[in-house]
Tab-separated table of C-alpha atoms in Angstrom:
chain	number	residue	atom	x	y	z
A	96	MET	CA	200.293	-12.601	237.989
A	97	THR	CA	198.962	-10.624	235.429
A	98	THR	CA	195.442	-9.898	234.915
A	99	ALA	CA	195.867	-9.059	231.179
A	100	SER	CA	194.023	-12.476	229.874
A	101	ARG	CA	191.242	-12.224	232.379
A	102	PRO	CA	188.106	-12.025	230.705
A	103	THR	CA	185.664	-8.915	230.955
A	104	PHE	CA	182.976	-9.650	233.195
A	105	ALA	CA	181.489	-6.210	233.553
A	106	PRO	CA	181.381	-4.829	230.223
A	107	ALA	CA	180.873	-0.756	229.949
A	108	THR	CA	177.680	0.016	229.696
A	109	GLY	CA	175.496	3.196	229.480
A	110	GLY	CA	173.698	4.573	232.035
A	111	GLN	CA	173.093	7.743	234.005
A	112	GLY	CA	174.661	6.315	237.144
A	113	ARG	CA	178.489	6.942	238.704
A	114	GLY	CA	181.141	6.671	236.526
A	115	GLU	CA	178.307	5.531	233.914
A	116	THR	CA	177.693	8.063	230.761
A	117	SER	CA	175.719	7.851	227.557
A	118	LEU	CA	177.695	6.927	225.048
A	119	SER	CA	175.317	7.704	222.632
A	120	SER	CA	175.020	11.571	223.564
A	121	MET	CA	177.024	13.748	221.851
A	122	SER	CA	180.013	15.295	223.600
A	123	LYS	CA	179.829	19.006	224.715
A	124	GLN	CA	183.219	19.729	224.721
A	125	TYR	CA	184.555	21.865	222.031
A	126	SER	CA	187.596	23.265	220.869
A	127	SER	CA	187.859	27.182	220.619
A	128	ARG	CA	189.369	26.913	217.193
A	129	ASP	CA	186.019	25.245	215.991
A	130	LEU	CA	183.845	28.101	216.749
A	131	ALA	CA	182.452	30.527	214.138
A	132	SER	CA	184.531	33.669	213.187
A	133	HIS	CA	184.116	36.639	210.984
A	134	THR	CA	180.521	36.232	211.233
A	135	LYS	CA	179.920	40.010	210.342
A	136	LEU	CA	180.388	40.886	206.589
A	137	LYS	CA	182.394	44.244	206.229
A	138	TYR	CA	181.170	46.963	204.052
A	139	ARG	CA	183.258	49.832	202.274
A	140	ASP	CA	182.931	52.956	204.039
A	141	ILE	CA	182.333	56.459	202.455
A	142	GLY	CA	185.873	57.548	200.537
A	143	GLN	CA	186.778	53.836	199.973
A	144	GLY	CA	185.553	53.297	196.709
A	145	SER	CA	182.072	52.162	197.627
A	146	SER	CA	179.695	50.999	194.894
A	147	GLU	CA	177.566	54.114	195.053
A	148	GLU	CA	180.930	56.772	194.624
A	149	ILE	CA	181.743	54.656	191.433
A	150	ARG	CA	178.286	54.623	190.044
A	151	ASN	CA	177.983	58.570	190.729
A	152	LYS	CA	181.830	59.070	189.108
A	153	ASP	CA	182.063	59.492	185.614
A	154	LEU	CA	185.065	57.737	184.587
A	155	LYS	CA	185.365	58.435	181.109
A	156	ARG	CA	185.417	62.326	181.520
A	157	ASP	CA	188.287	61.615	184.596
A	158	LEU	CA	190.384	60.071	181.735
A	159	GLU	CA	189.826	62.322	179.435
A	160	GLU	CA	190.793	65.192	181.761
A	161	ARG	CA	193.771	63.048	182.794
A	162	GLU	CA	195.093	62.808	179.164
A	163	LYS	CA	194.107	66.856	178.558
A	164	PHE	CA	196.141	67.735	181.522
A	165	HIS	CA	199.565	65.053	180.655
A	166	LYS	CA	199.276	66.465	176.864
A	167	ASP	CA	198.894	70.033	178.148
A	168	LYS	CA	202.084	69.496	180.565
A	169	GLY	CA	204.343	68.141	177.331
A	170	ASP	CA	203.157	70.895	174.923
A	171	ARG	CA	204.192	73.353	177.797
A	172	LYS	CA	207.893	71.729	177.690
A	173	ASP	CA	207.976	71.714	174.008
A	174	ARG	CA	207.147	75.436	174.183
A	175	THR	CA	209.865	76.003	177.065
A	176	LEU	CA	212.454	74.430	175.093
A	177	LYS	CA	211.536	76.130	171.520
A	178	ASN	CA	211.651	79.431	173.548
A	179	VAL	CA	215.244	78.851	174.961
A	180	PRO	CA	217.102	79.342	171.394
A	181	SER	CA	215.341	82.318	170.627
A	182	VAL	CA	216.038	83.751	174.158
A	183	THR	CA	219.660	83.649	173.067
A	184	SER	CA	219.351	84.829	169.676
A	185	ALA	CA	217.329	87.988	170.678
A	186	HIS	CA	220.048	88.675	173.810
A	187	ARG	CA	222.763	88.516	171.002
A	188	LYS	CA	221.055	90.860	168.535
A	189	PHE	CA	220.270	93.270	171.266
A	190	ARG	CA	224.475	92.979	172.589
A	191	VAL	CA	225.326	93.752	169.020
A	192	ASP	CA	222.734	96.567	169.038
A	193	SER	CA	223.968	98.160	171.934
A	194	THR	CA	227.703	97.890	170.646
A	195	SER	CA	226.671	99.548	167.226
A	196	ASN	CA	224.969	102.325	168.721
A	197	GLY	CA	228.141	103.323	170.724
A	198	LEU	CA	230.055	103.818	167.474
A	199	ASP	CA	230.162	106.627	164.883
A	200	THR	CA	228.829	106.372	161.614
A	201	ASP	CA	232.436	106.708	159.746
A	202	ASP	CA	233.974	103.922	162.060
A	203	PRO	CA	233.599	100.622	160.289
A	204	ILE	CA	231.648	98.159	161.590
A	205	GLU	CA	233.775	95.366	163.381
A	206	ASP	CA	232.182	92.505	162.530
A	207	GLU	CA	235.190	89.896	162.494
A	208	SER	CA	235.082	89.552	166.157
A	209	ASP	CA	232.385	87.145	166.410
A	210	ASP	CA	233.709	85.432	163.527
A	211	SER	CA	237.215	85.073	165.168
A	212	ILE	CA	235.709	84.224	168.240
A	213	ASP	CA	233.610	81.374	166.360
A	214	GLU	CA	236.440	80.029	164.661
A	215	GLU	CA	238.710	79.876	168.014
A	216	GLU	CA	235.750	77.722	169.513
A	217	GLU	CA	235.779	75.713	166.534
A	218	ASP	CA	239.652	74.965	166.943
A	219	ASP	CA	239.385	74.347	170.334
A	220	THR	CA	236.480	71.828	169.725
A	221	ALA	CA	238.636	69.890	167.564
A	222	GLU	CA	241.785	70.017	169.562
A	223	LEU	CA	239.983	68.487	172.070
A	224	MET	CA	237.808	66.131	170.116
A	225	ALA	CA	241.602	65.025	168.475
A	226	GLU	CA	243.110	64.739	172.532
A	227	LEU	CA	239.820	62.227	172.961
A	228	LEU	CA	240.500	59.897	170.211
A	229	ARG	CA	243.952	59.878	170.909
A	230	ILE	CA	243.263	58.804	174.751
A	231	LYS	CA	240.831	56.189	173.547
A	232	ALA	CA	243.243	54.761	171.212
A	233	GLU	CA	246.047	54.763	173.761
A	234	ARG	CA	243.827	53.224	176.073
A	235	ALA	CA	242.577	50.391	173.680
A	236	SER	CA	246.032	49.573	172.211
A	237	ASP	CA	247.018	49.069	176.119
A	238	MET	CA	244.017	46.954	176.796
A	239	ALA	CA	244.968	44.979	173.717
A	240	LYS	CA	248.301	44.513	174.838
A	241	LYS	CA	247.304	43.419	178.513
A	242	GLU	CA	244.853	40.939	177.142
A	243	MET	CA	247.539	39.338	174.472
A	244	GLU	CA	250.364	39.242	177.883
A	245	LEU	CA	247.329	37.460	179.700
A	246	ARG	CA	246.489	35.043	177.043
A	247	GLN	CA	250.497	33.980	176.427
A	248	GLU	CA	250.700	33.480	180.119
A	249	GLU	CA	247.693	31.274	180.233
A	250	GLU	CA	248.917	29.431	177.268
A	251	ARG	CA	252.798	29.012	178.677
A	252	ILE	CA	251.273	27.717	182.462
A	253	ARG	CA	248.593	25.322	180.529
A	254	MET	CA	251.549	23.752	178.249
A	255	GLU	CA	253.749	23.691	181.502
A	256	ASN	CA	251.169	21.840	183.108
A	257	ILE	CA	250.804	19.131	180.447
A	258	LEU	CA	254.460	18.579	180.095
A	259	SER	CA	255.229	18.507	183.782
A	260	GLY	CA	251.651	17.072	185.156
A	261	ASN	CA	252.397	13.130	184.275
A	262	PRO	CA	255.628	12.065	185.503
A	263	LEU	CA	255.925	9.361	182.544
A	264	LEU	CA	256.159	12.335	180.231
A	265	ASN	CA	259.058	14.036	181.427
A	266	TYR	CA	260.541	15.979	178.381
A	267	ALA	CA	263.096	17.849	180.312
A	268	GLY	CA	265.531	14.862	180.611
A	269	LYS	CA	265.858	15.146	184.447
A	270	ALA	CA	263.874	12.805	186.053
A	271	GLN	CA	262.381	13.701	189.332
A	272	LYS	CA	263.292	11.299	192.201
A	273	SER	CA	260.277	10.347	194.019
A	274	ASP	CA	260.742	10.608	197.931
A	275	LEU	CA	260.240	7.214	199.533
A	276	ARG	CA	260.971	8.058	203.029
A	277	VAL	CA	257.869	7.609	205.398
A	278	LYS	CA	256.326	11.067	206.374
A	279	ARG	CA	256.048	11.658	210.052
A	280	ARG	CA	252.940	10.761	212.085
A	281	TRP	CA	251.229	13.521	213.663
A	282	ASP	CA	251.737	11.594	217.304
A	283	ASP	CA	255.417	11.167	216.820
A	284	ASP	CA	256.413	14.438	219.101
A	285	VAL	CA	254.365	12.866	221.846
A	286	VAL	CA	255.727	12.254	225.370
A	287	PHE	CA	254.692	8.806	225.857
A	288	LYS	CA	255.778	7.441	222.544
A	289	ASN	CA	257.699	3.868	222.668
A	290	CYS	CA	257.922	3.534	226.381
A	291	SER	CA	258.171	-0.095	226.122
A	292	ARG	CA	261.326	0.201	224.078
A	293	ALA	CA	263.372	2.084	227.155
A	294	GLU	CA	266.705	0.816	228.202
A	295	HIS	CA	266.513	1.524	231.536
A	296	ILE	CA	263.378	-0.934	232.962
A	297	LEU	CA	262.253	-1.010	236.865
A	298	VAL	CA	262.187	-4.479	237.752
A	299	LEU	CA	260.807	-5.311	240.795
A	300	ARG	CA	262.104	-8.271	242.464
A	301	PHE	CA	258.968	-8.545	244.566
A	302	PRO	CA	255.220	-8.769	244.395
A	303	ILE	CA	253.419	-6.092	244.081
A	304	ASN	CA	250.856	-6.309	246.899
A	305	HIS	CA	254.090	-6.955	249.178
A	306	SER	CA	253.928	-5.600	253.007
A	307	ALA	CA	256.945	-3.524	252.345
A	308	MET	CA	254.527	-1.562	249.573
């Protein structure tokens, strides 16, 4: 018999006796996650950008120095690039002077050599540019031809799909015969298929629980 319906004759009461606790007192149990954490404030050390270091630092002067350094670096680069042609021209002038010093005063100065070299270089450059333009034109024509063939093939496939996709619209004049045969099932080749249709069936002439069994 259950005692769940019995009234409570001795309800829980607060006290200090055995099995009794003060229901109004605070619990002394607490979770470790309720403990106070990060109770110490961290300050920046020396070299970490503390307030005193920033206060004693002249930010404007540092910015001006960095801008000046960047500008000087760009100016040095520009001057280096400007000096390269002058060095080349000076070297060419020195080469011409050294060549002319070995000649006699009566010999004619051959200034046509440099002109012929320049003309040959220009001719070579023109030939290379013409060859490059020809190669680009050939590649462009090949790409256009391939794109045209691809579009024609896609159009042919699309038209075939349109004409042969709907069996009611068969413009070929040859109606495709639909295969009305029943497809084979996935279990047609099992071992024990159609066992009840076997021709030779063993007929038991005596009960199964016969003593001879």
